[in-house]
Amino acid sequence: MLIVVIIFLWLSILLYFLLGGADFGAGIIELFTSDKRVSRTRHTLYHAIGPVWEANHMWLIIAIVILFVGFPLIYSTLSIHLHIPLLLMLMGIIARGTAFVFRHYDAVRDSMQEVYNKVFVWSSFITPLFLGIIAGATVSGRIDPEAKDFVDAYIGPWLNPFAISVGLFTVALCGFLAAVYLVGEAEDEGDRKSFIRKARNANLIAVALGFLVFWAADAEGVPLVRWVFDDNVGLISVVAATGSLIFLWFLIERGDKWLIRALVGFQVTMILLAISYEHFPDFVLLRAGENLSLTKHFAPDATISALGIALLVGSVFILPFLFYLFYSFQRVDARK
Amino acid sequence: MGIQDVPAVYTFEANTCMDDLLAARLQMALSLGFHIVYACIGMVMPFFMAVSHLRWLRTDRDVYKNVTKAWSKGVAIFFATGAVSGTMLSFELGLLWPRFMVHAGPIFGMPFSLEGTAFFIEAIALGFFLYGWERLNKWFHWFTGVVVGVSGLASGILVVSANAWMNSPAGFDYINGEYVNIDPIQAMFNDAWFTQALHMCLAAFVATGFAVAGVHALMILRGRNVSFHTEAFKIAALFAVVAAIMQPVSGDISAKDVARRQPAKLAAMEAHFHTSPRAPLIVGGIPDAENKEVKYAVEIPGMLSFLAHGNFEAEVTGLDQIPDDLEPPVAVVHYAFQVMVGIGVLLLGLSVLFLVSLRKSKWRSRKWLLRLFVISIPLGFIAIQAGWIVTEVGRQPWIIQGIMKTRDALTPMPGIVWSFVIFTFVYVTLSAMAVFLLYRQIRMVPVVYDQEENFS
């Protein structure tokens, strides 16, 4: 049953990255859209993510619940040492979620809309930045349970070039995901062109920031190069990700919208696989002492079986309903 | 291998700063206090919505459709705010109480994982409902609204069951400081889950019902869109009064349960300092913990014995039986309990009045009745806050009753005071925004929903 729980954990992180990431990306795209087009972009965006955006963010809750029920030591250690970035990420989540709803449900359309928009786009940038920083800090090996002073224990693990470059890379990937997704939702040729241009820009920025991550890892002594290239799975994933990137570059102009979405989803999956596979089953890499591992530091067996069963039964209820939700609104849009 | 095998180095040093402990408790209280309001409204309003929607499908009168649509916007706003405040809480448990979560997570996590499922279903169903007007089959559309309500209610019950575990720990053995023989199913169905969940669900219906009915009553009094607000008022008021009439029964079950499991909490609720047979029910008064007496209170002889144990002569444990360091703060718990019960009685009275007036025609013209509903807008929520203060403060100093103290659960990170300041700012802003938004929604009703009539 442990393996079922680990698979669900990985899948919910992946799905949050893909679906929630595209949501964040939509706000990031809006941040970098000229005033001339911004209200049209906003309309497309609301149309595309409105019905499903609540569901997209449930994956984060699922991942957190799996962590605190199934891997309480991992949850507690991260909560203690990454308290500050977690707090800042939470602020982003609150600001973003409420601004998105408020700007749609405010019955009066006046200058308040500008306030909601500002809050929405900036929190769309900040939230994935801190999510990335937290992810980077988790594998940076700088979390130190034996640290004696405040900076080493609570600041050092995340306020460093490696974690921050992972954060920026995450932001770029989110923007890339959203731009590719929106290409298929564009309402006219002008919009489509603009989304394609944005997707390409985001693509280039993501690649540049990817190099920055490797450089920062090297400077910080994080053996990222070894993780990714010394291992067949890592190597294959990186080659596959790069390959799909090149395909995407050319196909985005005339390709089918589902093909390009599949490609970008595949690419992100490969990136997550490359960075998580090599040190699996370790989840939190520590400076001192034994790393926290998914196959070692888990909850008692009775809990893991109950959790696994709950997840399996839950997905029987959720997944068909969720697919039908995506399907219904896709079909209706296609008809229009 | 399991969690018990972890090296000692990870058992996290205690944070002994009292300011941090107080700040963490206040931050948790603040977060829960806000979340409860959002969650109750998001959980109960879908039921009102479904009833109104059903009437529209049956009668085809536009007023019901308009009421449904207006309420669905309220549901959307509160669901979203409830979802973010709930997400925050799932993180805050770890940010503030990691030493509690590291042990409790695997034991009381079961209802949380099921709640995740219920909440997910609710979010999907809400997506269908809000965006499904004119897109879905009308009965399927109605059904998705019902699913929103049912799964919301299920989430509420599950979360309360997790809290009940803290009051009534079950599903593990605590041997030499270790948590062994964990059974998450038994932990979920602990002794307190049913009484607490029943009391909370009814409270949610009472509070939301009176608040919604009160807002519509205010609009009727002002003569705006009278037929729209009248239909809305009738649906909300009916839910509210039925729940308010059932609530005393559930309260009685809860009191007997607390008397058995947590005598210290009951003693604090009642400011019952001295163990005695034929114990009096103390109404109001100012508890004086120094001299162990209550000043200016009304005492009903034998009543506490009867309410707690079903027998006027029964002995009721007083605070004198509880060691000083295990005593909950008496005054806060006693006042909160008086507020909760007092409001419960007031709303019960209003409910009976309402039912009587229903039998007589022209009830709508009884302005004083509508005015009473307007006054009761905040009352139910005040009672809910007071009730949670009783539950949570009444359990102190324990975080897990009899097993782990709250101060031993605190994060080792210093400076929690700052985190408290930030959270306070965020919640105050968020609430101000939500009120502002609702005000604008209600103000726009004449423009958006009322083309076919004009009563002003």
PDB file of N, CA and C in Angstrom, chain B residues 383-448:
ATOM      1  N   ALA B 383     -22.672  32.820  18.572  1.00  0.00           N
ATOM      2  CA  ALA B 383     -22.825  31.601  19.376  1.00  0.00           C
ATOM      3  C   ALA B 383     -21.840  30.526  18.927  1.00  0.00           C
ATOM      4  N   ILE B 384     -21.628  30.415  17.608  1.00  0.00           N
ATOM      5  CA  ILE B 384     -20.675  29.409  17.115  1.00  0.00           C
ATOM      6  C   ILE B 384     -19.264  29.719  17.615  1.00  0.00           C
ATOM      7  N   GLN B 385     -18.862  30.986  17.525  1.00  0.00           N
ATOM      8  CA  GLN B 385     -17.524  31.356  18.017  1.00  0.00           C
ATOM      9  C   GLN B 385     -17.406  31.025  19.505  1.00  0.00           C
ATOM     10  N   ALA B 386     -18.457  31.382  20.250  1.00  0.00           N
ATOM     11  CA  ALA B 386     -18.430  31.120  21.689  1.00  0.00           C
ATOM     12  C   ALA B 386     -18.338  29.620  21.954  1.00  0.00           C
ATOM     13  N   GLY B 387     -19.092  28.843  21.186  1.00  0.00           N
ATOM     14  CA  GLY B 387     -19.070  27.391  21.356  1.00  0.00           C
ATOM     15  C   GLY B 387     -17.690  26.810  21.103  1.00  0.00           C
ATOM     16  N   TRP B 388     -17.004  27.333  20.070  1.00  0.00           N
ATOM     17  CA  TRP B 388     -15.655  26.819  19.800  1.00  0.00           C
ATOM     18  C   TRP B 388     -14.671  27.255  20.874  1.00  0.00           C
ATOM     19  N   ILE B 389     -14.899  28.426  21.453  1.00  0.00           N
ATOM     20  CA  ILE B 389     -14.042  28.841  22.577  1.00  0.00           C
ATOM     21  C   ILE B 389     -14.229  27.851  23.735  1.00  0.00           C
ATOM     22  N   VAL B 390     -15.488  27.465  23.993  1.00  0.00           N
ATOM     23  CA  VAL B 390     -15.736  26.491  25.048  1.00  0.00           C
ATOM     24  C   VAL B 390     -14.982  25.190  24.758  1.00  0.00           C
ATOM     25  N   THR B 391     -15.125  24.680  23.521  1.00  0.00           N
ATOM     26  CA  THR B 391     -14.482  23.410  23.172  1.00  0.00           C
ATOM     27  C   THR B 391     -12.968  23.480  23.296  1.00  0.00           C
ATOM     28  N   GLU B 392     -12.377  24.543  22.728  1.00  0.00           N
ATOM     29  CA  GLU B 392     -10.919  24.588  22.605  1.00  0.00           C
ATOM     30  C   GLU B 392     -10.245  25.087  23.873  1.00  0.00           C
ATOM     31  N   VAL B 393     -10.717  26.203  24.418  1.00  0.00           N
ATOM     32  CA  VAL B 393     -10.108  26.717  25.653  1.00  0.00           C
ATOM     33  C   VAL B 393     -10.421  25.765  26.809  1.00  0.00           C
ATOM     34  N   GLY B 394     -11.614  25.171  26.766  1.00  0.00           N
ATOM     35  CA  GLY B 394     -11.993  24.238  27.827  1.00  0.00           C
ATOM     36  C   GLY B 394     -11.125  22.986  27.871  1.00  0.00           C
ATOM     37  N   ARG B 395     -10.426  22.690  26.765  1.00  0.00           N
ATOM     38  CA  ARG B 395      -9.557  21.515  26.751  1.00  0.00           C
ATOM     39  C   ARG B 395      -8.165  21.832  27.298  1.00  0.00           C
ATOM     40  N   GLN B 396      -7.785  23.109  27.335  1.00  0.00           N
ATOM     41  CA  GLN B 396      -6.443  23.494  27.795  1.00  0.00           C
ATOM     42  C   GLN B 396      -6.199  22.944  29.202  1.00  0.00           C
ATOM     43  N   PRO B 397      -4.976  22.666  29.579  1.00  0.00           N
ATOM     44  CA  PRO B 397      -3.733  22.881  28.834  1.00  0.00           C
ATOM     45  C   PRO B 397      -3.427  21.797  27.799  1.00  0.00           C
ATOM     46  N   TRP B 398      -4.375  20.931  27.551  1.00  0.00           N
ATOM     47  CA  TRP B 398      -4.094  19.821  26.650  1.00  0.00           C
ATOM     48  C   TRP B 398      -4.328  20.199  25.192  1.00  0.00           C
ATOM     49  N   ILE B 399      -3.500  19.658  24.291  1.00  0.00           N
ATOM     50  CA  ILE B 399      -3.834  19.703  22.863  1.00  0.00           C
ATOM     51  C   ILE B 399      -4.472  18.361  22.485  1.00  0.00           C
ATOM     52  N   ILE B 400      -3.927  17.277  23.061  1.00  0.00           N
ATOM     53  CA  ILE B 400      -4.602  15.982  22.983  1.00  0.00           C
ATOM     54  C   ILE B 400      -4.977  15.650  24.424  1.00  0.00           C
ATOM     55  N   GLN B 401      -6.256  15.628  24.713  1.00  0.00           N
ATOM     56  CA  GLN B 401      -6.732  15.468  26.091  1.00  0.00           C
ATOM     57  C   GLN B 401      -6.004  14.348  26.835  1.00  0.00           C
ATOM     58  N   GLY B 402      -5.306  14.730  27.910  1.00  0.00           N
ATOM     59  CA  GLY B 402      -4.656  13.757  28.774  1.00  0.00           C
ATOM     60  C   GLY B 402      -3.371  13.161  28.219  1.00  0.00           C
ATOM     61  N   ILE B 403      -2.967  13.543  26.995  1.00  0.00           N
ATOM     62  CA  ILE B 403      -1.800  12.913  26.372  1.00  0.00           C
ATOM     63  C   ILE B 403      -0.683  13.927  26.114  1.00  0.00           C
ATOM     64  N   MET B 404      -1.013  15.013  25.420  1.00  0.00           N
ATOM     65  CA  MET B 404       0.027  15.981  25.063  1.00  0.00           C
ATOM     66  C   MET B 404      -0.457  17.385  25.383  1.00  0.00           C
ATOM     67  N   LYS B 405       0.444  18.192  25.982  1.00  0.00           N
ATOM     68  CA  LYS B 405       0.064  19.564  26.314  1.00  0.00           C
ATOM     69  C   LYS B 405       0.344  20.483  25.130  1.00  0.00           C
ATOM     70  N   THR B 406      -0.472  21.531  25.035  1.00  0.00           N
ATOM     71  CA  THR B 406      -0.352  22.472  23.922  1.00  0.00           C
ATOM     72  C   THR B 406       1.057  23.059  23.847  1.00  0.00           C
ATOM     73  N   ARG B 407       1.639  23.392  25.006  1.00  0.00           N
ATOM     74  CA  ARG B 407       2.954  24.042  24.961  1.00  0.00           C
ATOM     75  C   ARG B 407       4.039  23.099  24.442  1.00  0.00           C
ATOM     76  N   ASP B 408       3.831  21.779  24.564  1.00  0.00           N
ATOM     77  CA  ASP B 408       4.826  20.833  24.030  1.00  0.00           C
ATOM     78  C   ASP B 408       4.675  20.619  22.537  1.00  0.00           C
ATOM     79  N   ALA B 409       3.616  21.177  21.958  1.00  0.00           N
ATOM     80  CA  ALA B 409       3.361  20.960  20.531  1.00  0.00           C
ATOM     81  C   ALA B 409       3.931  22.084  19.683  1.00  0.00           C
ATOM     82  N   LEU B 410       4.300  23.196  20.340  1.00  0.00           N
ATOM     83  CA  LEU B 410       4.675  24.422  19.618  1.00  0.00           C
ATOM     84  C   LEU B 410       5.931  24.259  18.760  1.00  0.00           C
ATOM     85  N   THR B 411       5.944  24.965  17.636  1.00  0.00           N
ATOM     86  CA  THR B 411       7.125  24.950  16.763  1.00  0.00           C
ATOM     87  C   THR B 411       8.340  25.523  17.492  1.00  0.00           C
ATOM     88  N   PRO B 412       9.527  24.993  17.194  1.00  0.00           N
ATOM     89  CA  PRO B 412      10.726  25.569  17.818  1.00  0.00           C
ATOM     90  C   PRO B 412      11.103  26.926  17.227  1.00  0.00           C
ATOM     91  N   MET B 413      10.494  27.305  16.099  1.00  0.00           N
ATOM     92  CA  MET B 413      10.908  28.575  15.495  1.00  0.00           C
ATOM     93  C   MET B 413      10.446  29.753  16.352  1.00  0.00           C
ATOM     94  N   PRO B 414      11.377  30.646  16.714  1.00  0.00           N
ATOM     95  CA  PRO B 414      10.961  31.823  17.490  1.00  0.00           C
ATOM     96  C   PRO B 414      10.291  32.873  16.592  1.00  0.00           C
ATOM     97  N   GLY B 415       9.692  33.877  17.221  1.00  0.00           N
ATOM     98  CA  GLY B 415       9.138  34.993  16.448  1.00  0.00           C
ATOM     99  C   GLY B 415       7.758  34.741  15.880  1.00  0.00           C
ATOM    100  N   ILE B 416       7.012  33.830  16.505  1.00  0.00           N
ATOM    101  CA  ILE B 416       5.667  33.535  16.013  1.00  0.00           C
ATOM    102  C   ILE B 416       4.755  34.765  16.137  1.00  0.00           C
ATOM    103  N   VAL B 417       5.127  35.671  17.059  1.00  0.00           N
ATOM    104  CA  VAL B 417       4.352  36.905  17.219  1.00  0.00           C
ATOM    105  C   VAL B 417       4.208  37.624  15.874  1.00  0.00           C
ATOM    106  N   TRP B 418       5.300  37.644  15.083  1.00  0.00           N
ATOM    107  CA  TRP B 418       5.252  38.333  13.790  1.00  0.00           C
ATOM    108  C   TRP B 418       4.287  37.652  12.835  1.00  0.00           C
ATOM    109  N   SER B 419       4.336  36.345  12.868  1.00  0.00           N
ATOM    110  CA  SER B 419       3.420  35.594  12.015  1.00  0.00           C
ATOM    111  C   SER B 419       1.978  35.918  12.389  1.00  0.00           C
ATOM    112  N   PHE B 420       1.732  36.052  13.695  1.00  0.00           N
ATOM    113  CA  PHE B 420       0.391  36.386  14.168  1.00  0.00           C
ATOM    114  C   PHE B 420      -0.051  37.759  13.646  1.00  0.00           C
ATOM    115  N   VAL B 421       0.878  38.710  13.675  1.00  0.00           N
ATOM    116  CA  VAL B 421       0.542  40.056  13.183  1.00  0.00           C
ATOM    117  C   VAL B 421       0.164  39.999  11.700  1.00  0.00           C
ATOM    118  N   ILE B 422       0.955  39.255  10.922  1.00  0.00           N
ATOM    119  CA  ILE B 422       0.679  39.160   9.485  1.00  0.00           C
ATOM    120  C   ILE B 422      -0.685  38.525   9.242  1.00  0.00           C
ATOM    121  N   PHE B 423      -0.940  37.422   9.936  1.00  0.00           N
ATOM    122  CA  PHE B 423      -2.217  36.728   9.733  1.00  0.00           C
ATOM    123  C   PHE B 423      -3.396  37.615  10.132  1.00  0.00           C
ATOM    124  N   THR B 424      -3.247  38.343  11.227  1.00  0.00           N
ATOM    125  CA  THR B 424      -4.333  39.224  11.655  1.00  0.00           C
ATOM    126  C   THR B 424      -4.645  40.228  10.553  1.00  0.00           C
ATOM    127  N   PHE B 425      -3.591  40.826  10.011  1.00  0.00           N
ATOM    128  CA  PHE B 425      -3.780  41.801   8.944  1.00  0.00           C
ATOM    129  C   PHE B 425      -4.527  41.167   7.763  1.00  0.00           C
ATOM    130  N   VAL B 426      -4.084  39.973   7.358  1.00  0.00           N
ATOM    131  CA  VAL B 426      -4.696  39.325   6.195  1.00  0.00           C
ATOM    132  C   VAL B 426      -6.174  39.026   6.451  1.00  0.00           C
ATOM    133  N   TYR B 427      -6.478  38.474   7.619  1.00  0.00           N
ATOM    134  CA  TYR B 427      -7.862  38.093   7.877  1.00  0.00           C
ATOM    135  C   TYR B 427      -8.776  39.304   7.994  1.00  0.00           C
ATOM    136  N   VAL B 428      -8.270  40.356   8.624  1.00  0.00           N
ATOM    137  CA  VAL B 428      -9.099  41.552   8.743  1.00  0.00           C
ATOM    138  C   VAL B 428      -9.394  42.110   7.350  1.00  0.00           C
ATOM    139  N   THR B 429      -8.345  42.172   6.494  1.00  0.00           N
ATOM    140  CA  THR B 429      -8.549  42.666   5.138  1.00  0.00           C
ATOM    141  C   THR B 429      -9.544  41.793   4.385  1.00  0.00           C
ATOM    142  N   LEU B 430      -9.355  40.489   4.495  1.00  0.00           N
ATOM    143  CA  LEU B 430     -10.205  39.549   3.769  1.00  0.00           C
ATOM    144  C   LEU B 430     -11.664  39.697   4.179  1.00  0.00           C
ATOM    145  N   SER B 431     -11.890  39.851   5.479  1.00  0.00           N
ATOM    146  CA  SER B 431     -13.268  39.970   5.950  1.00  0.00           C
ATOM    147  C   SER B 431     -13.881  41.272   5.484  1.00  0.00           C
ATOM    148  N   ALA B 432     -13.095  42.342   5.573  1.00  0.00           N
ATOM    149  CA  ALA B 432     -13.610  43.622   5.115  1.00  0.00           C
ATOM    150  C   ALA B 432     -14.005  43.514   3.649  1.00  0.00           C
ATOM    151  N   MET B 433     -13.160  42.826   2.853  1.00  0.00           N
ATOM    152  CA  MET B 433     -13.458  42.660   1.426  1.00  0.00           C
ATOM    153  C   MET B 433     -14.728  41.847   1.220  1.00  0.00           C
ATOM    154  N   ALA B 434     -14.881  40.768   1.986  1.00  0.00           N
ATOM    155  CA  ALA B 434     -16.051  39.906   1.804  1.00  0.00           C
ATOM    156  C   ALA B 434     -17.332  40.667   2.144  1.00  0.00           C
ATOM    157  N   VAL B 435     -17.289  41.447   3.211  1.00  0.00           N
ATOM    158  CA  VAL B 435     -18.468  42.221   3.596  1.00  0.00           C
ATOM    159  C   VAL B 435     -18.784  43.265   2.527  1.00  0.00           C
ATOM    160  N   PHE B 436     -17.744  43.933   2.063  1.00  0.00           N
ATOM    161  CA  PHE B 436     -17.880  44.925   1.009  1.00  0.00           C
ATOM    162  C   PHE B 436     -18.539  44.328  -0.236  1.00  0.00           C
ATOM    163  N   LEU B 437     -18.076  43.129  -0.593  1.00  0.00           N
ATOM    164  CA  LEU B 437     -18.584  42.457  -1.791  1.00  0.00           C
ATOM    165  C   LEU B 437     -20.041  42.052  -1.629  1.00  0.00           C
ATOM    166  N   LEU B 438     -20.371  41.519  -0.458  1.00  0.00           N
ATOM    167  CA  LEU B 438     -21.753  41.109  -0.206  1.00  0.00           C
ATOM    168  C   LEU B 438     -22.672  42.319  -0.228  1.00  0.00           C
ATOM    169  N   TYR B 439     -22.185  43.417   0.368  1.00  0.00           N
ATOM    170  CA  TYR B 439     -22.970  44.643   0.379  1.00  0.00           C
ATOM    171  C   TYR B 439     -23.289  45.056  -1.059  1.00  0.00           C
ATOM    172  N   ARG B 440     -22.255  44.965  -1.928  1.00  0.00           N
ATOM    173  CA  ARG B 440     -22.486  45.377  -3.315  1.00  0.00           C
ATOM    174  C   ARG B 440     -23.421  44.404  -4.033  1.00  0.00           C
ATOM    175  N   GLN B 441     -23.315  43.113  -3.696  1.00  0.00           N
ATOM    176  CA  GLN B 441     -24.228  42.128  -4.296  1.00  0.00           C
ATOM    177  C   GLN B 441     -25.670  42.455  -3.934  1.00  0.00           C
ATOM    178  N   ILE B 442     -25.885  42.688  -2.628  1.00  0.00           N
ATOM    179  CA  ILE B 442     -27.253  42.915  -2.159  1.00  0.00           C
ATOM    180  C   ILE B 442     -27.792  44.218  -2.742  1.00  0.00           C
ATOM    181  N   ARG B 443     -26.921  45.228  -2.800  1.00  0.00           N
ATOM    182  CA  ARG B 443     -27.358  46.509  -3.340  1.00  0.00           C
ATOM    183  C   ARG B 443     -27.742  46.405  -4.808  1.00  0.00           C
ATOM    184  N   MET B 444     -27.115  45.475  -5.515  1.00  0.00           N
ATOM    185  CA  MET B 444     -27.380  45.361  -6.947  1.00  0.00           C
ATOM    186  C   MET B 444     -28.589  44.492  -7.262  1.00  0.00           C
ATOM    187  N   VAL B 445     -29.204  43.883  -6.256  1.00  0.00           N
ATOM    188  CA  VAL B 445     -30.342  43.007  -6.531  1.00  0.00           C
ATOM    189  C   VAL B 445     -31.417  43.680  -7.385  1.00  0.00           C
ATOM    190  N   PRO B 446     -31.814  44.924  -7.080  1.00  0.00           N
ATOM    191  CA  PRO B 446     -32.878  45.531  -7.891  1.00  0.00           C
ATOM    192  C   PRO B 446     -32.489  45.625  -9.356  1.00  0.00           C
ATOM    193  N   VAL B 447     -31.231  45.918  -9.639  1.00  0.00           N
ATOM    194  CA  VAL B 447     -30.807  46.101 -11.028  1.00  0.00           C
ATOM    195  C   VAL B 447     -30.765  44.766 -11.749  1.00  0.00           C
ATOM    196  N   VAL B 448     -30.251  43.733 -11.057  1.00  0.00           N
ATOM    197  CA  VAL B 448     -29.959  42.491 -11.758  1.00  0.00           C
ATOM    198  C   VAL B 448     -31.172  41.561 -11.846  1.00  0.00           C
TER     199      VAL B 448
END
